[in-house]
PDB file of C-alpha atoms in Angstrom:
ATOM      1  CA  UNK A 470     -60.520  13.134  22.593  1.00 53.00           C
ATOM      2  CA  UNK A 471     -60.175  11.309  19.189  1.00 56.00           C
ATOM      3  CA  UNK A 472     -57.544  11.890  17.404  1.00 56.00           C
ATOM      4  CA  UNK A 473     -57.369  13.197  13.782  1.00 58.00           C
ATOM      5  CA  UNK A 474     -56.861  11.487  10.994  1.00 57.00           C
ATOM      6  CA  UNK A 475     -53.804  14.189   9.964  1.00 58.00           C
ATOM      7  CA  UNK A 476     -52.302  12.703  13.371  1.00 55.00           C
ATOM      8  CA  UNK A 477     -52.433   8.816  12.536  1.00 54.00           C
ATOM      9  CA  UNK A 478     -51.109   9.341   8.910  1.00 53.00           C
ATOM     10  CA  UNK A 479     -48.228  10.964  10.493  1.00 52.00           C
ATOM     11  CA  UNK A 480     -47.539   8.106  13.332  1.00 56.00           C
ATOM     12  CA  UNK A 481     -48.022   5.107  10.692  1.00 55.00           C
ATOM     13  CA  UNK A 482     -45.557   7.287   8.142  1.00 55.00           C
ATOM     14  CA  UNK A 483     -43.154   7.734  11.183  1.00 55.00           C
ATOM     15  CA  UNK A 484     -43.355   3.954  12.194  1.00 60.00           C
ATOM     16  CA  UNK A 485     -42.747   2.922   8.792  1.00 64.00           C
ATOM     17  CA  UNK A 486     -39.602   4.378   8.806  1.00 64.00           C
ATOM     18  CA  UNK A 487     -38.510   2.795  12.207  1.00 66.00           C
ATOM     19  CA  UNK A 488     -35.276   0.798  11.802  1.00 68.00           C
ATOM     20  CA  UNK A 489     -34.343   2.366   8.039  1.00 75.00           C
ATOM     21  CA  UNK A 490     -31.181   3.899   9.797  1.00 78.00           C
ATOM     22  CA  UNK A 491     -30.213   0.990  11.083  1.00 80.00           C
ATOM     23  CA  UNK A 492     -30.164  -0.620   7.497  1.00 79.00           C
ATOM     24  CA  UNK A 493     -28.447   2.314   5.957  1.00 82.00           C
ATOM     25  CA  UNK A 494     -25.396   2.106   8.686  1.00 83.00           C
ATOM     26  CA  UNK A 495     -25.729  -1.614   8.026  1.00 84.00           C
ATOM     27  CA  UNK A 496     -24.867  -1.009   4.510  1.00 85.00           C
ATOM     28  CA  UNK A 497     -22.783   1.771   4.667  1.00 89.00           C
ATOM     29  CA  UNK A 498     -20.598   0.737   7.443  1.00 91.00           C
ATOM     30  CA  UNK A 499     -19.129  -2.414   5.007  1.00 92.00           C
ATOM     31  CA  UNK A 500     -18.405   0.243   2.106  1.00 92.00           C
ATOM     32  CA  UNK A 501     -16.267   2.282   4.680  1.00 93.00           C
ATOM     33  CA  UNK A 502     -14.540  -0.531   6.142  1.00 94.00           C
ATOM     34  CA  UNK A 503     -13.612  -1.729   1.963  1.00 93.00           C
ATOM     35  CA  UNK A 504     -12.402   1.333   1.503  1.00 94.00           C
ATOM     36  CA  UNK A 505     -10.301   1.871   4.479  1.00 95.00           C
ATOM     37  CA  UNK A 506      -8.726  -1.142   3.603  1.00 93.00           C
ATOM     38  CA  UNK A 507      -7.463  -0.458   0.326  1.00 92.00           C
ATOM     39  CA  UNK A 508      -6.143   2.934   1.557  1.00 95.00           C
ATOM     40  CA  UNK A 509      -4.389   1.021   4.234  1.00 94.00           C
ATOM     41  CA  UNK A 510      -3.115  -1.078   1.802  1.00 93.00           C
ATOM     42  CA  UNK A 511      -1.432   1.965  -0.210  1.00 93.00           C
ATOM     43  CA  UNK A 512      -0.362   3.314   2.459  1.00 95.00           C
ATOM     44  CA  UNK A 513       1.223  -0.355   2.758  1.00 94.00           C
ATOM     45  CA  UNK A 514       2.608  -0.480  -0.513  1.00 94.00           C
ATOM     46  CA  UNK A 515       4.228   2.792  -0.855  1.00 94.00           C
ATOM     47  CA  UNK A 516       6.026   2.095   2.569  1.00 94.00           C
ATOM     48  CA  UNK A 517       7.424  -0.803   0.917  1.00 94.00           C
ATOM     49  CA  UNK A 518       8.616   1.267  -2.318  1.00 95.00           C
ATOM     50  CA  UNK A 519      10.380   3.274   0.001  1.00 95.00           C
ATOM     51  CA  UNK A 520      12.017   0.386   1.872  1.00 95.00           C
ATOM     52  CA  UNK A 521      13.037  -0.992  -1.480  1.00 96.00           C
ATOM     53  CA  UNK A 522      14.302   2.713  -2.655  1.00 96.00           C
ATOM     54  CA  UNK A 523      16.669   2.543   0.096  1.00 96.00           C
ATOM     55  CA  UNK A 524      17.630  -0.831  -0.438  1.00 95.00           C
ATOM     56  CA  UNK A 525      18.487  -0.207  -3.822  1.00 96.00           C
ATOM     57  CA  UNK A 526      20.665   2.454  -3.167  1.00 95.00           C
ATOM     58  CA  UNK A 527      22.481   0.863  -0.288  1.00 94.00           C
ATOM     59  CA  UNK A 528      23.038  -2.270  -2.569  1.00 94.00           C
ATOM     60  CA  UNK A 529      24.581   0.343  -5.336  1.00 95.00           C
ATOM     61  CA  UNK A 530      26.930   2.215  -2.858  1.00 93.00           C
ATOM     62  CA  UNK A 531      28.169  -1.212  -1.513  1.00 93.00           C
ATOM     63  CA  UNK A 532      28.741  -2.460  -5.049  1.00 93.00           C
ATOM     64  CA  UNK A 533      30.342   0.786  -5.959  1.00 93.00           C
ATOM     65  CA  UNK A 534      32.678   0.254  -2.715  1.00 92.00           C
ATOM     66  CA  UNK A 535      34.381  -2.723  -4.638  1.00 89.00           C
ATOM     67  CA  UNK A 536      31.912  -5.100  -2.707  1.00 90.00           C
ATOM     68  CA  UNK A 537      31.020  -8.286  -4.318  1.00 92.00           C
ATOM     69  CA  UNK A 538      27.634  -8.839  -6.015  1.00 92.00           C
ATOM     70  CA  UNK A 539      26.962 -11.340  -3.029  1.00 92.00           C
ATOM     71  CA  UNK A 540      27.757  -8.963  -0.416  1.00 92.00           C
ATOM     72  CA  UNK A 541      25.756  -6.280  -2.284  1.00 91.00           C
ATOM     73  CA  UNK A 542      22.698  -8.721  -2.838  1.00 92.00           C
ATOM     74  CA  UNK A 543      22.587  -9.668   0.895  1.00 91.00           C
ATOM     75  CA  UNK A 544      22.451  -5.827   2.218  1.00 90.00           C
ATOM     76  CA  UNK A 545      19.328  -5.591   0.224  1.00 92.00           C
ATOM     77  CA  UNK A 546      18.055  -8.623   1.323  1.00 91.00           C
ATOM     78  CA  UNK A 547      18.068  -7.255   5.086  1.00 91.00           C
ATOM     79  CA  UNK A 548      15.680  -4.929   4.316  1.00 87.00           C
ATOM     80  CA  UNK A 549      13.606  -6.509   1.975  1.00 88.00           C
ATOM     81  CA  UNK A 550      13.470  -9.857   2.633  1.00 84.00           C
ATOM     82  CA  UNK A 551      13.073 -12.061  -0.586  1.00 82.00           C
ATOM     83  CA  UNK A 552      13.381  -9.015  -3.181  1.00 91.00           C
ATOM     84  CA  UNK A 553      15.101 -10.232  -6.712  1.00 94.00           C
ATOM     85  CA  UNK A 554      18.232  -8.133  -7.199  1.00 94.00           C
ATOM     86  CA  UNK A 555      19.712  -7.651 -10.179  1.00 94.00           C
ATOM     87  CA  UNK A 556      22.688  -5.027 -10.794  1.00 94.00           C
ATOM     88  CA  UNK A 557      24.659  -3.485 -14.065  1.00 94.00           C
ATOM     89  CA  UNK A 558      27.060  -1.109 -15.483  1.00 91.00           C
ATOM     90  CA  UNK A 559      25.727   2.263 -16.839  1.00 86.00           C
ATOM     91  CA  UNK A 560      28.591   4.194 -17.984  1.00 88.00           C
ATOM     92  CA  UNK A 561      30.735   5.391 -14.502  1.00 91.00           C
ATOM     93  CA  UNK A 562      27.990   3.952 -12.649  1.00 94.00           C
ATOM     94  CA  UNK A 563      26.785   0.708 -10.732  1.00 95.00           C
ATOM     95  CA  UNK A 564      23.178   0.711 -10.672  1.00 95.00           C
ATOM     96  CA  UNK A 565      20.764  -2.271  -8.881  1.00 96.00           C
ATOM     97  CA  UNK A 566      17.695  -3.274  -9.234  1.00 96.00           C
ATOM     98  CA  UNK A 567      15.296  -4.724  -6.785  1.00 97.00           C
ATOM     99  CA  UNK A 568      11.497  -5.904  -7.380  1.00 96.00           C
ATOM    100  CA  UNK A 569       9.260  -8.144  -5.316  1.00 94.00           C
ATOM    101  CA  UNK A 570       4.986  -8.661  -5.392  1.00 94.00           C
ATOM    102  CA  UNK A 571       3.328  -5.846  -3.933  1.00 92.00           C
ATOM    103  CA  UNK A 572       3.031  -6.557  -0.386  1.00 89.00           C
ATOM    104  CA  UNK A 573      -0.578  -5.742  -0.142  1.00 90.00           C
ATOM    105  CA  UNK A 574      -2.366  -9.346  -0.788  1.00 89.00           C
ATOM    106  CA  UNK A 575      -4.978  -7.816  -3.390  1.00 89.00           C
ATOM    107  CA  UNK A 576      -2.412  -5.879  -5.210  1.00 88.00           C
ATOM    108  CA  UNK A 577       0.068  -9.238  -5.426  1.00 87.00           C
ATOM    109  CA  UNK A 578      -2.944 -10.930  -6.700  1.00 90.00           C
ATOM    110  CA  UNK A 579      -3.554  -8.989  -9.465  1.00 91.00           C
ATOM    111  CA  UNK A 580       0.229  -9.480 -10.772  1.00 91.00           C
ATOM    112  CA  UNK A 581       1.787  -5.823  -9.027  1.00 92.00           C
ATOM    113  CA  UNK A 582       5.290  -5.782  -8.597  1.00 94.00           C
ATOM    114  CA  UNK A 583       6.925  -2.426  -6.866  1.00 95.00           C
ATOM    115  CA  UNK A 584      10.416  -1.846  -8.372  1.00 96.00           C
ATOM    116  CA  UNK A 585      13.028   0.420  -7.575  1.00 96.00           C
ATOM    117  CA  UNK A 586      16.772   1.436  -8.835  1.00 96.00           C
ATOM    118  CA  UNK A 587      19.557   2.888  -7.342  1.00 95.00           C
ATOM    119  CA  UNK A 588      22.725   3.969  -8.714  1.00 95.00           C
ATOM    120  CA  UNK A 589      26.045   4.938  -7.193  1.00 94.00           C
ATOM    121  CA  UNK A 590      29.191   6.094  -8.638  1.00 94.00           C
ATOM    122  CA  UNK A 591      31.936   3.404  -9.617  1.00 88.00           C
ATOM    123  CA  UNK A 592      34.700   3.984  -7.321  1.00 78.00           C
ATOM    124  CA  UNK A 593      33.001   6.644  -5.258  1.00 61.00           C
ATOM    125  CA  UNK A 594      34.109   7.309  -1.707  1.00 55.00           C
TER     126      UNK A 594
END
């Protein structure tokens, strides 16, 4: 039996196409991947805010405590490593100040710093 020509367009259009899902996974899969990294890297970045939040705060109660600036700047750096600290007066209260590069290597590299403050009451308990 021959076969029709309606037939053979339909098996050269179908073996044309043989393999194009492998190049659109091949291209998509890279796009995915970028993009899961960069949320990752959020992710990464906002933990660290936090850290530093905490940091900040802890720094500020210990300076509020009657602790030294040394003893207030080595707290923080437990748990944030090499974080510049800076701390001042604001009426009745201590506040600090930590900031360090954004520990996501594409976000350091374009210059972002995460910051955070904490304050504590002067003489609080």
């Amino acid at each position: 039996m021959a076969s029709s020509p309606t037939s053979c367009a339909v098996r050269s259009r179908f073996r044309s196409d043989t393999g194009s899902v492998t190049a659109e996974f091949a291209t998509l899969v890279p796009a995915v991947l970028l993009v899961l990294a960069f949320c990752l890297g959020a992710i990464l970045v906002v933990t660290q805010q936090v850290r530093m939040t905490d940091a900040a705060a802890d720094g500020a109660r210990s300076l509020a405590r009657g602790d030294s600036a040394g003893q207030a700047a080595s707290r923080v750096h437990k748990s944030t490593g090499g974080a510049a600290v800076s701390h001042s007066r604001d009426g009745d209260f201590v506040c600090v100040q930590v900031s360090a590069p954004a520990a996501f290597a594409p976000a350091a590299a374009l210059g972002i710093t995460v910051t955070a403050r904490g304050c504590a009451l002067a003489g609080g308990l």
